Short mmCIF file of C-alpha atoms and ligand atoms in Angstrom, two decimals:
data_model
loop_
_atom_site.label_atom_id
_atom_site.label_comp_id
_atom_site.label_asym_id
_atom_site.label_seq_id
_atom_site.Cartn_x
_atom_site.Cartn_y
_atom_site.Cartn_z
CA MET A 1 -9.71 -65.92 201.58
CA THR A 2 -12.23 -67.27 199.03
CA THR A 3 -15.94 -67.58 199.82
CA SER A 4 -18.42 -69.39 197.56
CA ILE A 5 -21.70 -67.76 196.65
CA THR A 6 -24.67 -69.38 194.90
CA ASP A 7 -27.75 -68.10 193.07
CA THR A 8 -31.42 -68.97 193.47
CA LEU A 9 -30.84 -72.21 191.49
CA HIS A 10 -27.86 -73.16 193.72
CA ARG A 11 -25.38 -72.43 190.93
CA PRO A 12 -22.01 -71.20 192.22
CA LEU A 13 -20.15 -68.27 190.65
CA ARG A 14 -17.10 -69.87 188.99
CA ASP A 15 -16.47 -68.23 185.64
CA LEU A 16 -16.04 -64.59 184.71
CA ARG A 17 -16.03 -63.45 181.10
CA ILE A 18 -14.50 -60.01 180.70
CA SER A 19 -15.16 -58.00 177.56
CA VAL A 20 -12.31 -55.54 177.06
CA THR A 21 -13.79 -53.79 173.99
CA ASP A 22 -17.05 -53.57 172.02
CA ARG A 23 -15.06 -53.13 168.80
CA CYS A 24 -14.07 -55.77 166.27
CA ASN A 25 -12.31 -55.91 162.92
CA PHE A 26 -14.80 -58.50 161.64
CA ARG A 27 -18.52 -58.12 160.97
CA CYS A 28 -19.74 -61.67 161.52
CA VAL A 29 -23.32 -61.82 160.30
CA TYR A 30 -24.57 -63.66 163.42
CA CYS A 31 -22.95 -61.20 165.84
CA MET A 32 -22.14 -57.77 164.35
CA PRO A 33 -24.14 -57.42 161.12
CA LYS A 34 -22.74 -54.60 158.98
CA GLU A 35 -26.18 -53.09 158.48
CA VAL A 36 -26.18 -52.23 162.19
CA PHE A 37 -22.48 -51.96 163.01
CA GLY A 38 -21.63 -49.79 160.02
CA ARG A 39 -19.41 -46.71 159.59
CA ASP A 40 -21.67 -44.50 161.72
CA PHE A 41 -22.08 -46.91 164.63
CA GLN A 42 -21.17 -45.24 167.92
CA PHE A 43 -18.77 -47.54 169.78
CA LEU A 44 -17.88 -46.84 173.41
CA PRO A 45 -15.42 -43.94 173.70
CA PRO A 46 -12.13 -44.87 175.43
CA GLY A 47 -13.00 -42.92 178.57
CA MET A 48 -16.03 -45.12 179.11
CA LEU A 49 -13.97 -48.31 179.14
CA LEU A 50 -12.67 -49.79 182.37
CA THR A 51 -8.95 -49.31 182.74
CA PHE A 52 -6.73 -52.37 183.17
CA GLU A 53 -6.34 -51.47 186.84
CA GLU A 54 -10.13 -51.32 187.31
CA ILE A 55 -10.63 -54.64 185.49
CA THR A 56 -7.94 -56.29 187.61
CA ARG A 57 -9.41 -54.92 190.85
CA LEU A 58 -12.86 -56.23 189.95
CA ALA A 59 -11.39 -59.59 188.93
CA ARG A 60 -9.64 -59.83 192.29
CA ILE A 61 -12.97 -59.25 194.07
CA PHE A 62 -14.69 -61.87 191.86
CA VAL A 63 -11.92 -64.40 192.62
CA ALA A 64 -12.48 -63.81 196.33
CA LEU A 65 -16.14 -64.68 195.72
CA GLY A 66 -15.29 -68.00 194.07
CA VAL A 67 -14.34 -67.24 190.46
CA GLU A 68 -11.66 -69.69 189.31
CA LYS A 69 -11.60 -69.03 185.57
CA VAL A 70 -11.41 -65.77 183.64
CA ARG A 71 -12.03 -65.58 179.89
CA ILE A 72 -11.06 -62.40 178.01
CA THR A 73 -13.47 -61.52 175.21
CA GLY A 74 -14.67 -58.54 173.16
CA GLY A 75 -15.73 -57.63 170.42
CA GLU A 76 -12.28 -58.74 169.39
CA PRO A 77 -10.02 -58.47 172.49
CA LEU A 78 -6.79 -58.25 170.49
CA VAL A 79 -7.84 -54.91 169.01
CA ARG A 80 -7.61 -53.39 172.52
CA ARG A 81 -4.18 -51.80 172.72
CA ASP A 82 -1.61 -53.44 175.02
CA VAL A 83 -4.05 -56.16 176.11
CA GLU A 84 -0.95 -58.21 177.07
CA LYS A 85 -0.48 -55.82 180.01
CA LEU A 86 -3.91 -56.72 181.31
CA ILE A 87 -3.15 -60.42 180.85
CA ALA A 88 0.00 -60.00 182.95
CA MET A 89 -1.97 -58.21 185.71
CA LEU A 90 -4.69 -60.87 185.77
CA SER A 91 -2.28 -63.80 185.63
CA ALA A 92 -0.68 -62.51 188.86
CA LEU A 93 -3.96 -62.83 190.78
CA ASP A 94 -3.87 -65.36 193.64
CA GLY A 95 -6.55 -68.00 193.42
CA LEU A 96 -7.14 -67.68 189.66
CA HIS A 97 -6.80 -71.20 188.22
CA ASP A 98 -7.38 -70.52 184.53
CA LEU A 99 -6.92 -67.52 182.22
CA THR A 100 -8.02 -67.85 178.62
CA LEU A 101 -9.06 -65.66 175.71
CA THR A 102 -11.44 -65.91 172.74
CA THR A 103 -10.32 -64.32 169.48
CA ASN A 104 -11.18 -64.30 165.79
CA GLY A 105 -7.52 -65.15 165.18
CA SER A 106 -6.88 -62.24 162.82
CA LEU A 107 -4.07 -60.78 165.02
CA LEU A 108 -3.02 -63.98 166.78
CA ALA A 109 0.02 -64.80 164.65
CA ARG A 110 1.49 -61.44 165.66
CA LYS A 111 0.46 -61.53 169.33
CA ALA A 112 0.66 -65.19 170.42
CA ALA A 113 4.15 -65.08 171.92
CA ALA A 114 3.50 -61.87 173.89
CA LEU A 115 0.21 -63.25 175.24
CA LYS A 116 1.91 -66.45 176.36
CA ASP A 117 4.77 -64.53 177.99
CA ALA A 118 2.21 -62.36 179.78
CA GLY A 119 0.68 -65.44 181.39
CA LEU A 120 -2.20 -66.45 179.14
CA ARG A 121 -2.88 -70.19 179.58
CA ARG A 122 -5.03 -71.09 176.58
CA VAL A 123 -6.80 -69.59 173.60
CA THR A 124 -10.05 -70.21 171.74
CA VAL A 125 -10.19 -69.20 168.08
CA SER A 126 -13.39 -68.63 166.08
CA LEU A 127 -13.23 -70.10 162.55
CA ASP A 128 -16.55 -70.80 160.85
CA SER A 129 -15.26 -72.51 157.70
CA LEU A 130 -12.09 -73.55 155.87
CA ASP A 131 -13.73 -72.54 152.61
CA ASP A 132 -12.51 -69.00 151.91
CA ALA A 133 -15.69 -67.90 150.14
CA VAL A 134 -17.91 -69.19 152.96
CA PHE A 135 -15.64 -67.76 155.68
CA LYS A 136 -15.49 -64.37 153.99
CA ALA A 137 -19.28 -64.38 153.64
CA MET A 138 -19.61 -65.07 157.37
CA ASN A 139 -17.02 -62.55 158.65
CA ASP A 140 -18.17 -60.09 155.99
CA VAL A 141 -14.78 -58.35 155.77
CA ASP A 142 -13.09 -60.58 153.21
CA PHE A 143 -10.61 -61.94 155.78
CA PRO A 144 -8.85 -65.12 154.50
CA VAL A 145 -8.84 -68.47 156.30
CA ALA A 146 -5.08 -68.84 155.83
CA ARG A 147 -4.29 -65.96 158.19
CA VAL A 148 -6.45 -67.45 160.95
CA LEU A 149 -4.74 -70.83 160.47
CA GLU A 150 -1.38 -69.04 160.80
CA GLY A 151 -2.60 -67.63 164.11
CA ILE A 152 -3.61 -71.10 165.33
CA GLU A 153 -0.19 -72.45 164.36
CA ALA A 154 1.57 -69.58 166.13
CA ALA A 155 -0.49 -70.08 169.30
CA SER A 156 0.24 -73.80 169.25
CA ALA A 157 3.94 -73.18 168.69
CA VAL A 158 4.18 -71.08 171.87
CA GLY A 159 2.16 -73.58 173.93
CA LEU A 160 -1.25 -71.87 174.18
CA ASP A 161 -2.96 -75.23 173.84
CA PRO A 162 -5.05 -77.29 173.70
CA ILE A 163 -6.56 -74.76 171.28
CA LYS A 164 -10.31 -74.77 170.98
CA ILE A 165 -11.74 -73.79 167.61
CA ASN A 166 -15.30 -72.48 167.66
CA VAL A 167 -17.55 -72.91 164.62
CA VAL A 168 -20.97 -71.24 164.62
CA VAL A 169 -23.15 -73.41 162.37
CA LYS A 170 -25.88 -71.72 160.33
CA ARG A 171 -28.11 -73.80 158.04
CA GLY A 172 -27.59 -73.04 154.39
CA VAL A 173 -24.44 -71.03 155.10
CA ASN A 174 -21.67 -73.29 156.43
CA ASP A 175 -23.36 -76.56 157.46
CA HIS A 176 -21.92 -78.17 154.31
CA CYS A 177 -18.40 -77.44 155.58
CA LEU A 178 -18.53 -79.34 158.88
CA VAL A 179 -17.11 -82.68 157.72
CA ASP A 180 -14.24 -80.94 155.90
CA MET A 181 -13.37 -79.08 159.10
CA ALA A 182 -13.48 -82.31 161.11
CA ARG A 183 -11.22 -84.03 158.59
CA TYR A 184 -8.75 -81.10 158.55
CA PHE A 185 -8.38 -80.86 162.33
CA HIS A 186 -8.61 -84.65 162.93
CA GLY A 187 -5.39 -85.77 164.63
CA LYS A 188 -4.02 -82.21 165.03
CA GLY A 189 -4.57 -82.03 168.79
CA HIS A 190 -6.94 -79.04 168.68
CA ILE A 191 -10.58 -79.26 169.85
CA LEU A 192 -13.21 -78.29 167.29
CA ARG A 193 -16.43 -77.03 168.90
CA PHE A 194 -19.57 -76.64 166.85
CA ILE A 195 -21.98 -74.03 168.20
CA GLU A 196 -25.70 -73.98 167.49
CA TYR A 197 -26.63 -70.61 165.97
CA MET A 198 -28.15 -68.51 168.75
CA ASP A 199 -30.49 -65.54 169.08
CA VAL A 200 -27.78 -63.46 170.75
CA GLY A 201 -28.34 -59.71 170.80
CA ALA A 202 -31.28 -58.26 168.90
CA THR A 203 -29.86 -57.62 165.44
CA ASN A 204 -28.84 -60.91 163.76
CA GLY A 205 -32.33 -61.80 162.44
CA TRP A 206 -32.27 -65.18 164.18
CA ARG A 207 -34.75 -67.84 163.08
CA LEU A 208 -35.10 -71.32 164.58
CA ASP A 209 -35.13 -72.72 161.02
CA ASP A 210 -31.51 -71.59 160.58
CA VAL A 211 -30.36 -73.68 163.54
CA VAL A 212 -28.62 -77.01 162.81
CA PRO A 213 -29.28 -79.11 165.94
CA ALA A 214 -26.27 -80.61 167.73
CA ALA A 215 -27.61 -84.13 167.14
CA GLU A 216 -27.56 -83.52 163.38
CA ILE A 217 -24.02 -82.11 163.52
CA ILE A 218 -22.77 -85.16 165.41
CA GLN A 219 -24.59 -87.54 163.10
CA LYS A 220 -23.11 -85.86 160.02
CA ILE A 221 -19.52 -86.06 161.29
CA SER A 222 -19.85 -89.49 162.88
CA ALA A 223 -21.00 -90.92 159.55
CA GLU A 224 -17.52 -90.08 158.20
CA LEU A 225 -15.39 -90.15 161.35
CA PRO A 226 -17.07 -92.30 164.02
CA LEU A 227 -17.53 -90.59 167.37
CA GLU A 228 -18.39 -91.63 170.92
CA ALA A 229 -19.64 -89.45 173.78
CA VAL A 230 -17.23 -88.53 176.58
CA ASP A 231 -18.04 -87.41 180.14
CA PRO A 232 -17.70 -83.69 180.92
CA ASN A 233 -14.40 -82.49 182.40
CA TYR A 234 -16.30 -80.62 185.12
CA SER A 235 -19.84 -79.61 186.09
CA GLY A 236 -20.96 -76.58 184.13
CA GLU A 237 -18.77 -77.31 181.09
CA VAL A 238 -20.45 -75.59 178.14
CA ALA A 239 -19.62 -78.08 175.38
CA ARG A 240 -20.80 -81.67 175.16
CA ARG A 241 -17.70 -83.76 174.46
CA TYR A 242 -17.15 -86.47 171.83
CA ARG A 243 -14.02 -88.29 170.72
CA TYR A 244 -13.12 -90.05 167.51
CA THR A 245 -13.13 -93.81 168.04
CA ASP A 246 -9.90 -94.03 165.99
CA GLY A 247 -8.01 -91.92 168.54
CA GLY A 248 -7.99 -88.85 166.30
CA GLY A 249 -8.92 -86.48 169.11
CA GLU A 250 -11.93 -84.73 170.51
CA ILE A 251 -14.69 -82.40 169.35
CA GLY A 252 -17.49 -80.60 171.18
CA VAL A 253 -20.95 -79.22 170.51
CA ILE A 254 -22.46 -76.22 172.28
CA ALA A 255 -26.20 -76.81 172.08
CA SER A 256 -27.78 -73.77 173.73
CA VAL A 257 -30.94 -74.09 171.59
CA THR A 258 -31.72 -77.83 171.49
CA GLN A 259 -29.98 -79.05 174.68
CA PRO A 260 -29.82 -76.01 177.02
CA PHE A 261 -27.38 -76.18 179.92
CA CYS A 262 -28.61 -73.35 182.17
CA GLY A 263 -28.98 -75.71 185.12
CA ALA A 264 -25.22 -75.76 185.63
CA CYS A 265 -24.38 -72.26 184.37
CA THR A 266 -21.74 -70.65 186.60
CA ARG A 267 -20.88 -67.70 184.30
CA ALA A 268 -20.97 -63.98 184.92
CA ARG A 269 -20.08 -61.39 182.28
CA LEU A 270 -18.49 -57.98 182.61
CA SER A 271 -18.87 -55.50 179.76
CA SER A 272 -15.98 -53.28 178.75
CA GLU A 273 -17.68 -50.31 180.40
CA GLY A 274 -18.06 -52.16 183.68
CA LYS A 275 -21.60 -53.54 183.66
CA LEU A 276 -22.22 -56.96 185.22
CA TYR A 277 -24.52 -59.35 183.34
CA THR A 278 -25.65 -62.67 184.79
CA CYS A 279 -26.69 -64.21 181.45
CA LEU A 280 -25.61 -64.01 177.79
CA PHE A 281 -29.22 -63.19 176.97
CA ALA A 282 -29.67 -60.53 179.64
CA SER A 283 -31.31 -57.22 178.75
CA HIS A 284 -29.84 -55.14 181.57
CA GLY A 285 -26.68 -55.05 183.65
CA HIS A 286 -25.44 -53.72 186.99
CA ASP A 287 -23.10 -50.72 186.86
CA LEU A 288 -19.87 -51.59 188.69
CA ARG A 289 -17.82 -48.79 187.11
CA ALA A 290 -19.80 -46.22 189.10
CA LEU A 291 -18.91 -48.06 192.32
CA LEU A 292 -15.23 -48.07 191.35
CA ARG A 293 -15.19 -44.41 190.43
CA GLU A 294 -17.15 -43.45 193.57
CA ASP A 295 -14.26 -45.01 195.54
CA LYS A 296 -16.38 -47.73 197.11
CA SER A 297 -14.28 -50.22 199.09
CA ASP A 298 -13.64 -53.78 197.95
CA GLU A 299 -15.99 -54.97 200.70
CA GLU A 300 -18.80 -52.67 199.49
CA ILE A 301 -18.32 -53.84 195.88
CA ALA A 302 -18.17 -57.48 196.96
CA ALA A 303 -21.45 -57.02 198.83
CA VAL A 304 -23.12 -55.68 195.68
CA LEU A 305 -21.77 -58.59 193.59
CA GLY A 306 -22.94 -61.05 196.20
CA THR A 307 -26.46 -59.63 196.24
CA VAL A 308 -26.68 -59.64 192.44
CA TRP A 309 -25.54 -63.24 192.20
CA ASN A 310 -27.63 -64.46 195.14
CA ASN A 311 -30.73 -63.08 193.38
CA ARG A 312 -29.82 -64.51 189.98
CA ARG A 313 -32.47 -66.71 188.39
CA ASP A 314 -31.45 -66.62 184.69
CA ARG A 315 -32.17 -69.65 182.50
CA TYR A 316 -33.06 -68.07 179.21
CA SER A 317 -32.13 -71.02 176.98
CA GLU A 318 -34.52 -73.27 178.89
CA LEU A 319 -37.32 -70.76 178.46
CA ARG A 320 -36.63 -69.75 174.84
CA THR A 321 -39.42 -70.55 172.39
CA LYS A 322 -39.79 -70.15 168.65
CA ASN A 323 -41.65 -66.89 169.31
CA THR A 324 -39.37 -65.37 171.93
CA LYS A 325 -38.60 -61.78 170.89
CA PRO A 326 -34.94 -61.07 171.75
CA GLN A 327 -34.37 -57.86 173.76
CA HIS A 328 -30.85 -58.84 174.71
CA VAL A 329 -27.70 -56.77 174.84
CA GLU A 330 -25.44 -57.43 171.88
CA MET A 331 -22.97 -60.29 172.19
CA SER A 332 -20.25 -58.02 170.79
CA TYR A 333 -20.88 -55.79 173.84
CA ILE A 334 -20.69 -58.45 176.60
CA GLY A 335 -18.63 -61.12 174.87
CA GLY A 336 -19.75 -64.68 174.02
S1 SF4 B 1 -28.78 -68.86 178.66
FE1 SF4 B 1 -27.96 -67.65 180.34
S2 SF4 B 1 -28.28 -68.93 182.15
FE2 SF4 B 1 -28.48 -70.26 180.37
S3 SF4 B 1 -26.46 -71.13 180.03
FE3 SF4 B 1 -26.59 -69.28 178.76
S4 SF4 B 1 -25.74 -67.64 180.01
FE4 SF4 B 1 -26.22 -69.36 181.39
#
């Protein structure tokens, strides 16, 4: 039986983002800068990670508390060995309406069919430019665009769509590529989503001046490919929706900096070592792994989750100022 719990701002718990690894094969400059996440960086040892059984048990408890959608994240989730097995375990959960995954696409061409067979519903792929030089500068590992596009094709071919394609926009880095991306994906059935550059974590050197506001992104694209606003699919949807007036499809903007959406935020995050975070910009989490490994019952764990959520008051993006000093956990640790 599902109960529904709300926080201090009357926001229900609906979405759970599960990070299955803090590792990644990219070093995107706005998420895992090489200077910090270099050769000597100490990633979580395997024994510290939740097992697939532990993740599935927690997900079952979250679903009983009202979670309807699970998103698998990382780091890069496809670098976690046999992640398809976890997908199969989660997709068997009663009451889970949606199961999706966010990836950098580097391994998608190889894994798409297995993920689909395991029960994955949809996939979101990060691709910050179609220009190889720009993309390589942003992922900082010289990974070519073509291989990510192959992954998108493979995912589409097995029916993991509509595919959402996330583009983090940083002024002076890839903002000159936006119209080209819109033209390329226009009419292809995928949903491009432009994301305002955020002060996630504490290592990406974020400055407000590097943010391209959503309004400017829309204006730039609409000048070439006219757009009109579309109503959200559901309350709490992260992206603001727009569609091409010529019927060429839909795009979205995620405007955490200039148009924050904390008022309808229904997302909880679970790190790969079992800590619960109630905001992307949180600085501390609640250790659920200890409860699992101390053999607490589902009821005892559910009570802890309920108390954490009931006391939640996060709305960082509404409170962020130009001078806010980020003390957040790294996005690569709790997933986007
Ligand atoms: S800043 Fe925190 S509370 Fe606001 S939308 Fe993002 S995750 Fe939710």
